[in-house]
Coordinates of C-alpha atoms in Angstrom, one line a residue:
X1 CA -9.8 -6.5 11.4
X2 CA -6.2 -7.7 10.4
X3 CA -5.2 -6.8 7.0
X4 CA -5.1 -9.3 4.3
X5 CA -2.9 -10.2 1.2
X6 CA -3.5 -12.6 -1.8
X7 CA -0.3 -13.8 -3.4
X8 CA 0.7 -17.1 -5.9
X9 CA 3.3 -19.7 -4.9
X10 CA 4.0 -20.2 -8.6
X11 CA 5.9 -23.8 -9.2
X12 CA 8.0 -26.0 -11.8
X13 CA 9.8 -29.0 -12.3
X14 CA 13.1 -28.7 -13.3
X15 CA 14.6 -32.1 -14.5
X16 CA 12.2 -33.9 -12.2
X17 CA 13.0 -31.9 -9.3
X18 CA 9.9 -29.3 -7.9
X19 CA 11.0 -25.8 -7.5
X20 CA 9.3 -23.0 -6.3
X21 CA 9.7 -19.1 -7.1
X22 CA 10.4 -16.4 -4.4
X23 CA 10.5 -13.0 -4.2
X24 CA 12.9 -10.8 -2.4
X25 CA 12.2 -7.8 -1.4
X26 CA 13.8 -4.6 -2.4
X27 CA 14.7 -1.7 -0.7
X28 CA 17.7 -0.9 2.2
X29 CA 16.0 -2.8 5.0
X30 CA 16.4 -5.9 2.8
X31 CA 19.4 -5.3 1.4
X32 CA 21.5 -7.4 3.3
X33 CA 19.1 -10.4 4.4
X34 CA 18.4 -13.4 3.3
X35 CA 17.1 -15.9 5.2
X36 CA 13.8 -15.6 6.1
X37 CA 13.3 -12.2 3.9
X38 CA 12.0 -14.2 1.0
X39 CA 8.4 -14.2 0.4
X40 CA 5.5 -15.5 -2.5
X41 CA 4.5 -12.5 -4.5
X42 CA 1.9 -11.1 -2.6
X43 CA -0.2 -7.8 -1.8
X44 CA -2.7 -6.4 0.5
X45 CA -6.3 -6.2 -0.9
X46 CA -9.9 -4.3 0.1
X47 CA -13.4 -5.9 0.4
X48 CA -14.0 -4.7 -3.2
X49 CA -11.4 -7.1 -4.5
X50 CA -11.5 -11.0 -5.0
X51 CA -8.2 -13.0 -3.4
X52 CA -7.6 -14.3 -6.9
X53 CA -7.9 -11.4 -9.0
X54 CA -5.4 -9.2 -5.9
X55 CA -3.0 -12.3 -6.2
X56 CA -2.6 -12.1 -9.9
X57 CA -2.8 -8.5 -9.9
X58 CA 0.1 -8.5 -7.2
X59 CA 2.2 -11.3 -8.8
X60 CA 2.2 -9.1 -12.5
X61 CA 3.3 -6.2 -10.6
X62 CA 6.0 -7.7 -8.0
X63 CA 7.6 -9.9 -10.9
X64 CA 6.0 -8.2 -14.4
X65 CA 4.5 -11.2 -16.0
X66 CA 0.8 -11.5 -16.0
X67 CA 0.0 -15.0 -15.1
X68 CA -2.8 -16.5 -16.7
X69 CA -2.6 -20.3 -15.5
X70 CA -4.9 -22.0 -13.6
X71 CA -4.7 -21.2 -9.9
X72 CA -6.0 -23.5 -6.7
X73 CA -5.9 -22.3 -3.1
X74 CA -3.6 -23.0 -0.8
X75 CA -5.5 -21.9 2.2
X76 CA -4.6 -18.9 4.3
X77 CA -2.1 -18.5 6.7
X78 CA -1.5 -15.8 9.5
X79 CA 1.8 -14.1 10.0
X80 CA 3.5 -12.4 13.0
X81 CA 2.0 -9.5 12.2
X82 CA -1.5 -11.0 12.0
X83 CA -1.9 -10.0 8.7
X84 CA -3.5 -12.7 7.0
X85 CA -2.2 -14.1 3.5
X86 CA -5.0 -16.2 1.3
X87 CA -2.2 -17.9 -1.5
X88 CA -2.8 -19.9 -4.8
X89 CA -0.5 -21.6 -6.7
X90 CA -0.3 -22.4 -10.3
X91 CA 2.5 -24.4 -12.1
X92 CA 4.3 -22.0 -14.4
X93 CA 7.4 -22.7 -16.9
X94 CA 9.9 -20.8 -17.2
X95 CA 12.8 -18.1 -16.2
X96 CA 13.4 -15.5 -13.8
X97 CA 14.9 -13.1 -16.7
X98 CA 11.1 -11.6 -17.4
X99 CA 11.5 -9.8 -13.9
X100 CA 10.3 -6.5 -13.8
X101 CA 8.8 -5.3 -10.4
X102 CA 7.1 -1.8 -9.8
X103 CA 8.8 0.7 -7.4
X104 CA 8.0 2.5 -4.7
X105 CA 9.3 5.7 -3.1
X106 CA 11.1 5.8 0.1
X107 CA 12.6 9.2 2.4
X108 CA 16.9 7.4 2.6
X109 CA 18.7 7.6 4.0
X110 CA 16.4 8.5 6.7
X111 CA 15.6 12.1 8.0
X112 CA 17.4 13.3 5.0
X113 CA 15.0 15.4 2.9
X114 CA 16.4 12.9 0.1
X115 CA 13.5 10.9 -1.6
X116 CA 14.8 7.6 -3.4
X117 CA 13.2 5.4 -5.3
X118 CA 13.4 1.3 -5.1
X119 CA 12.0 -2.1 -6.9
X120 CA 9.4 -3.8 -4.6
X121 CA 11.3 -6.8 -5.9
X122 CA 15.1 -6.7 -6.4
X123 CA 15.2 -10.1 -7.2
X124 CA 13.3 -13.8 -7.9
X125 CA 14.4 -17.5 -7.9
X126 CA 13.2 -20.5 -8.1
X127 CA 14.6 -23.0 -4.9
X128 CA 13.6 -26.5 -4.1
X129 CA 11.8 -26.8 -1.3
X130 CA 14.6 -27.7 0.9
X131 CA 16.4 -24.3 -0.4
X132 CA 12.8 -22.2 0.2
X133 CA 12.3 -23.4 3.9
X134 CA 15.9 -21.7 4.6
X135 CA 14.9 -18.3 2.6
X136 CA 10.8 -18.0 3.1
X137 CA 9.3 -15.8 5.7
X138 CA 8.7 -18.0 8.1
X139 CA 5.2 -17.1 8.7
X140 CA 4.3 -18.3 5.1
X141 CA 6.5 -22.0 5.6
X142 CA 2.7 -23.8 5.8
X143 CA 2.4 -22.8 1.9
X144 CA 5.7 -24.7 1.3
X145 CA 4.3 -28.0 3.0
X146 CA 0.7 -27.7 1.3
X147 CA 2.3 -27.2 -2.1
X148 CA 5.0 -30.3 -1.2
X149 CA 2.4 -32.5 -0.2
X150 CA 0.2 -31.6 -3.3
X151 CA 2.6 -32.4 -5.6
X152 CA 3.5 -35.7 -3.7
X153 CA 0.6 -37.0 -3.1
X154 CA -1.4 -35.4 -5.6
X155 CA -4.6 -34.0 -3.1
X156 CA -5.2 -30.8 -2.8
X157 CA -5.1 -28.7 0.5

């Protein structure tokens, strides 16, 4: 059974142009990559949990602001690893100065007996679309063409 996240591919217009916020994450093996190390805030979730409840959970602690909007699915898509991603999104207003991720401890540099700790999110931005395609993941580009053609053509995936 592959394992499965639920995440939010939260989105807002900025004067009149749709932008949508990405995660990067944190840690040395990111450190220095970019494109196509961004991702939607997003974490792996058990049979006892609901997608939508995980995905909120996971976008609170990736970014450290609990997001009450409304949500609507996205649909799921299936990465390289064949883990398998259920995402919402959910129109949300404002900055990127709120973020606070939670950390997670890591053995670096490797082999070392040295234990280190680092944000699961060093940073988030909000990117036009064209911008996202260049910095997403690209297992999780479908969610960037649902959420275009949502807000384009106003139907839902």
């Amino acid at each position: 059974m592959p394992k499965r996240s639920a995440g939010i591919l939260a989105y807002k217009f900025d004067l009149g142009l749709p932008r949508v916020l990405l995660v990067h994450p944190g840690g040395p093996f990111w450190s220095n990559r970019d494109c196509g190390a961004w991702s939607i805030p997003k974490g792996e979730y058990g049979a006892d949990e609901a997608a939508e409840d995980a995905a909120r959970r996971e976008f609170e602690e990736e970014t450290g602001r609990a997001l009450t909007e409304p949500l609507f699915c996205l649909g799921e898509v299936r990465q390289k690893s064949g883990k398998i991603i259920v995402a919402y999104a959910a129109a949300v207003d404002s900055t990127t100065s709120w973020l606070q991720s939670n950390a997670f401890d890591l053995e670096w540099p490797p082999r070392s007996g040295c234990i280190q700790q680092f944000p699961e999110v060093d940073r988030a931005d909000w990117f036009t679309f064209a911008e996202a395609r260049g910095r997403i993941n690209i297992g999780q580009l479908p969610l960037l063409d649902r959420l275009e053609k949502m807000l384009t053509t106003g139907v839902r995936p």
